[in-house]
Coordinates of C-alpha atoms and ligand atoms in Angstrom, one line a residue:
M1 CA -31.4 62.5 -104.5
N2 CA -30.8 64.9 -101.8
T3 CA -33.9 63.8 -100.1
R4 CA -33.2 60.2 -100.8
S5 CA -29.6 60.5 -99.9
Y6 CA -30.7 62.4 -96.8
L7 CA -33.1 59.6 -96.0
Y8 CA -30.5 57.1 -96.9
Q9 CA -28.1 58.9 -94.7
T10 CA -30.6 59.2 -92.0
K11 CA -31.2 55.5 -92.3
K12 CA -27.5 54.8 -92.3
K13 CA -27.0 57.2 -89.3
K14 CA -29.7 55.2 -87.4
K15 CA -28.1 51.8 -88.2
W16 CA -24.5 52.5 -87.0
P17 CA -25.3 53.4 -83.3
W18 CA -27.3 50.2 -83.1
I19 CA -24.3 48.1 -84.4
I20 CA -21.9 50.0 -82.1
G21 CA -24.3 49.5 -79.2
L22 CA -24.5 45.8 -80.0
L23 CA -20.8 45.5 -80.2
F24 CA -20.4 47.4 -77.0
I25 CA -22.9 45.1 -75.3
L26 CA -21.1 42.1 -76.6
L27 CA -17.7 43.5 -75.6
A28 CA -19.0 44.6 -72.2
G29 CA -20.7 41.2 -71.7
G30 CA -17.6 39.3 -72.8
G31 CA -15.5 41.6 -70.6
A32 CA -17.8 41.1 -67.7
F33 CA -17.8 37.4 -68.2
F34 CA -14.0 37.3 -68.5
A35 CA -13.7 39.5 -65.4
H36 CA -16.1 37.2 -63.6
Q37 CA -14.1 34.1 -64.7
Q38 CA -10.9 35.8 -63.4
G39 CA -12.6 36.8 -60.2
Y40 CA -13.9 33.3 -59.8
L41 CA -10.5 31.8 -60.4
A42 CA -8.9 34.3 -58.0
L43 CA -11.5 33.4 -55.4
N44 CA -11.0 29.8 -56.0
E45 CA -7.2 30.1 -55.6
L46 CA -7.8 32.0 -52.4
F47 CA -10.2 29.4 -51.2
D48 CA -7.7 26.6 -52.1
E49 CA -4.9 28.4 -50.3
V50 CA -6.8 29.0 -47.1
P51 CA -7.4 25.3 -46.3
Q52 CA -3.9 24.6 -47.3
E53 CA -2.5 27.1 -44.9
E54 CA -4.8 26.1 -42.1
P55 CA -3.6 22.5 -41.7
E56 CA 0.0 23.6 -41.9
P57 CA 0.0 25.6 -38.6
I58 CA -1.8 22.7 -37.0
V59 CA 0.9 20.3 -38.2
E60 CA 3.6 22.7 -37.2
Q61 CA 2.0 23.5 -33.8
Q62 CA 1.5 19.8 -32.9
P63 CA 5.2 18.9 -33.0
E64 CA 5.9 22.1 -31.1
E65 CA 3.4 21.2 -28.4
V66 CA 4.4 17.5 -28.4
E67 CA 8.1 18.1 -28.4
P68 CA 8.2 20.0 -25.1
E69 CA 6.2 17.2 -23.5
P70 CA 8.7 14.4 -24.1
I71 CA 11.4 16.6 -22.5
P72 CA 9.8 16.7 -19.1
E73 CA 8.9 13.0 -19.5
P74 CA 12.5 11.7 -19.3
E75 CA 12.9 13.6 -16.1
P76 CA 11.8 10.6 -14.0
E77 CA 15.1 9.0 -15.1
P78 CA 17.3 11.2 -13.0
E79 CA 15.2 10.1 -10.0
P80 CA 17.4 7.0 -9.3
E81 CA 20.4 9.4 -9.1
P82 CA 19.7 10.5 -5.6
E83 CA 19.9 6.8 -4.7
V84 CA 23.4 6.4 -3.4
D85 CA 25.4 4.1 -5.6
R86 CA 27.4 2.0 -3.1
S87 CA 28.6 -0.5 -5.6
G88 CA 32.2 -1.0 -6.4
A89 CA 34.7 1.5 -5.1
K90 CA 32.0 4.2 -5.0
G91 CA 30.6 2.8 -1.8
Y92 CA 33.8 3.6 0.1
E93 CA 33.9 7.3 -0.9
G94 CA 34.1 9.3 2.3
N95 CA 34.0 6.2 4.4
E96 CA 37.6 5.0 4.0
V97 CA 38.7 6.0 7.6
L98 CA 37.7 3.3 10.1
P99 CA 35.9 4.5 13.2
Q100 CA 36.8 4.0 16.8
E101 CA 33.4 2.6 17.7
P102 CA 31.1 0.3 15.9
T103 CA 27.9 1.7 14.3
Y104 CA 24.5 0.4 15.3
M105 CA 21.5 1.5 13.2
S106 CA 17.9 0.4 14.0
G107 CA 19.5 -2.1 16.3
I108 CA 21.7 -3.5 13.6
L109 CA 25.5 -3.8 14.0
M110 CA 26.6 -2.2 10.7
A111 CA 29.5 -3.5 8.6
S112 CA 29.3 -2.2 5.1
K113 CA 31.1 0.0 2.7
Q114 CA 29.3 3.0 4.2
Y115 CA 29.6 2.0 7.8
P116 CA 32.9 0.2 8.6
L117 CA 33.9 -1.4 11.8
P118 CA 36.8 -0.4 14.0
Q119 CA 39.9 -2.3 13.0
D120 CA 40.0 -3.9 16.5
F121 CA 36.4 -5.0 16.5
V122 CA 36.1 -8.6 17.6
P123 CA 32.7 -10.3 18.3
T124 CA 32.1 -11.7 21.8
D125 CA 31.9 -15.5 22.3
E126 CA 28.2 -14.9 23.2
M127 CA 27.5 -13.5 19.8
L128 CA 29.3 -16.3 18.0
Q129 CA 27.4 -18.9 20.1
E130 CA 24.1 -17.3 19.3
V131 CA 24.8 -17.5 15.6
Q132 CA 26.0 -21.0 15.8
Q133 CA 22.9 -22.1 17.7
A134 CA 20.6 -20.3 15.2
F135 CA 22.4 -22.0 12.3
A136 CA 22.0 -25.4 14.0
E137 CA 18.2 -24.8 14.1
L138 CA 18.2 -23.6 10.4
A139 CA 20.2 -26.7 9.3
A140 CA 17.9 -29.0 11.3
A141 CA 14.8 -27.6 9.5
A142 CA 16.5 -27.8 6.1
S143 CA 17.5 -31.4 6.8
L144 CA 13.8 -32.3 7.4
D145 CA 13.2 -31.0 3.9
G146 CA 16.1 -33.0 2.5
Y147 CA 18.9 -30.4 2.3
E148 CA 22.1 -30.7 4.3
L149 CA 23.4 -27.2 4.8
V150 CA 26.9 -26.3 5.8
A151 CA 28.4 -23.0 6.8
F152 CA 31.7 -22.8 5.0
S153 CA 32.7 -19.4 6.2
G154 CA 31.9 -17.5 9.3
Y155 CA 33.8 -15.1 11.5
R156 CA 36.7 -13.4 9.8
S157 CA 39.2 -11.2 11.6
F158 CA 40.3 -7.8 10.2
E159 CA 43.7 -9.3 9.4
R160 CA 42.2 -12.3 7.6
Q161 CA 40.0 -10.0 5.5
Q162 CA 43.0 -7.8 4.7
E163 CA 44.8 -10.9 3.5
L164 CA 41.9 -12.1 1.3
Y165 CA 41.2 -8.6 -0.2
E166 CA 44.8 -8.1 -1.1
R167 CA 44.9 -11.4 -2.8
Y168 CA 41.7 -10.6 -4.8
V169 CA 43.1 -7.3 -5.9
A170 CA 46.3 -9.0 -7.0
N171 CA 44.2 -11.5 -9.1
D172 CA 41.4 -9.4 -10.5
G173 CA 42.4 -5.8 -9.9
Q174 CA 40.8 -3.4 -7.3
E175 CA 37.8 -2.4 -9.4
E176 CA 36.6 -6.0 -9.8
A177 CA 37.6 -7.0 -6.2
D178 CA 35.5 -4.1 -4.8
R179 CA 32.4 -5.7 -6.4
Y180 CA 32.6 -9.0 -4.5
S181 CA 35.0 -8.6 -1.7
A182 CA 35.0 -6.2 1.2
R183 CA 38.0 -4.1 2.1
P184 CA 39.2 -4.8 5.7
G185 CA 37.0 -3.2 8.2
H186 CA 34.0 -3.2 5.9
S187 CA 33.3 -7.0 5.9
E188 CA 30.2 -8.3 7.6
H189 CA 32.2 -11.4 8.4
Q190 CA 34.2 -9.3 10.9
T191 CA 31.0 -9.0 13.0
G192 CA 30.8 -12.7 13.4
L193 CA 27.2 -12.5 12.5
A194 CA 27.5 -13.4 8.8
L195 CA 27.7 -16.9 7.4
D196 CA 28.4 -18.2 3.9
I197 CA 26.1 -21.2 3.5
G198 CA 26.2 -24.0 1.0
E199 CA 24.9 -27.6 0.5
K200 CA 27.1 -30.5 1.6
N201 CA 28.5 -32.4 -1.4
F202 CA 27.7 -29.5 -3.7
E203 CA 30.9 -27.6 -3.3
Q204 CA 30.8 -26.5 -6.9
H205 CA 28.1 -24.0 -5.9
F206 CA 30.0 -22.6 -2.9
A207 CA 30.2 -18.9 -3.1
R208 CA 28.7 -19.0 -6.5
V209 CA 25.6 -17.4 -8.0
S210 CA 24.6 -20.8 -9.2
F211 CA 23.8 -21.7 -5.6
G212 CA 20.7 -19.5 -5.9
D213 CA 19.3 -21.8 -8.6
T214 CA 19.7 -25.0 -6.6
E215 CA 16.8 -26.4 -4.6
A216 CA 18.8 -25.9 -1.4
G217 CA 19.6 -22.3 -2.3
K218 CA 15.9 -21.6 -3.0
W219 CA 14.8 -23.2 0.2
L220 CA 17.4 -21.1 2.2
A221 CA 16.3 -17.9 0.5
E222 CA 12.7 -18.6 1.5
N223 CA 13.2 -20.0 5.0
A224 CA 16.4 -18.5 6.5
H225 CA 14.5 -15.5 8.1
L226 CA 12.4 -17.9 10.2
Y227 CA 15.7 -18.8 12.0
G228 CA 17.0 -15.2 12.2
F229 CA 19.0 -15.0 9.0
I230 CA 18.5 -12.8 5.9
L231 CA 19.9 -13.0 2.4
R232 CA 22.1 -9.9 2.8
Y233 CA 22.9 -9.1 -0.8
P234 CA 19.8 -9.8 -3.0
E235 CA 19.8 -9.8 -6.8
G236 CA 19.5 -6.4 -8.5
K237 CA 20.4 -4.5 -5.3
E238 CA 24.1 -4.1 -6.0
K239 CA 23.9 -0.3 -6.1
I240 CA 22.1 -0.2 -2.7
T241 CA 23.9 -2.9 -0.7
G242 CA 27.3 -2.3 -2.4
Y243 CA 27.8 -6.0 -3.3
M244 CA 26.8 -8.2 -6.1
Y245 CA 24.1 -10.9 -5.6
E246 CA 25.4 -13.4 -3.1
P247 CA 22.9 -16.2 -2.6
W248 CA 25.2 -17.8 -0.2
H249 CA 25.8 -14.9 2.2
F250 CA 23.4 -14.7 5.2
R251 CA 23.4 -12.2 8.0
Y252 CA 22.1 -13.1 11.4
L253 CA 19.8 -10.5 12.9
G254 CA 17.7 -12.5 15.3
K255 CA 14.2 -13.9 14.4
E256 CA 12.2 -10.8 15.2
L257 CA 14.3 -8.3 13.1
A258 CA 14.9 -10.8 10.3
L259 CA 11.2 -11.3 10.0
E260 CA 10.5 -7.6 10.0
I261 CA 13.1 -6.8 7.3
V262 CA 12.0 -9.7 5.1
N263 CA 8.3 -8.6 5.4
S264 CA 9.3 -5.0 4.5
G265 CA 11.0 -6.2 1.3
L266 CA 13.8 -3.9 2.0
T267 CA 17.6 -4.4 2.1
V268 CA 19.3 -3.5 5.3
E269 CA 20.6 -0.3 3.7
E270 CA 17.0 0.7 2.9
Y271 CA 15.6 -0.4 6.2
I272 CA 18.0 1.7 8.3
E273 CA 17.3 4.8 6.2
Q274 CA 13.4 4.6 6.2
Ligands
ZN1 ZN1 30.0 -13.9 3.0

């Protein structure tokens, strides 16, 4: 029994370490597998998070980089600001006092919101005759093309302009009157070199923007400079010339100067400052 039991015990003793060893291997293997699974998941999560984080800074950086760009882009808008706004009452600012002598710039006798005439300026008969003769030539050319032009307004004295301006202010208020009528001393009509032109029998277009859409008005805009006259207040140049579009108002400059200014594409204001 002793021997047997000893043997039995020995056999038993030999069996248990094997079972424990097997269990240990299974547990260790399971544990290792579990740890590996966890490690894999942890790595996977990290891997997932990395590409998620990467596009985020790109998305965040893009608006940061794009946003500062549109800010300098609108800068070109302030560029027109240096351009002096001579429209309305603004054009008179700092130029309200009439000078003692007339202003000539690039050979042009100025009469504008910026450069007024002396109150006592009166054109010479010679000047008035030259304009009259030039208009006669212009009208003759227009007549050949079928348009009978008339000058319904020419030389206007300081006193007459004062009378007109005060009437316009009474009717429309100063703000509106300053857009279409000159204050006394600032009217080109006081030079005697400006004419308001229309078509005979079409008085409904006299001193009206609609004249620019008539065939006669178009002919005049295209040909006046050949006879020494220029369309003084073109469309869209109100802030430069100081006056709204006046397709009827022409300024006599002589053929040479009129041709040069028309070819330059500039208004008188721009031409004298270039
Ligand atoms: Zn006029």
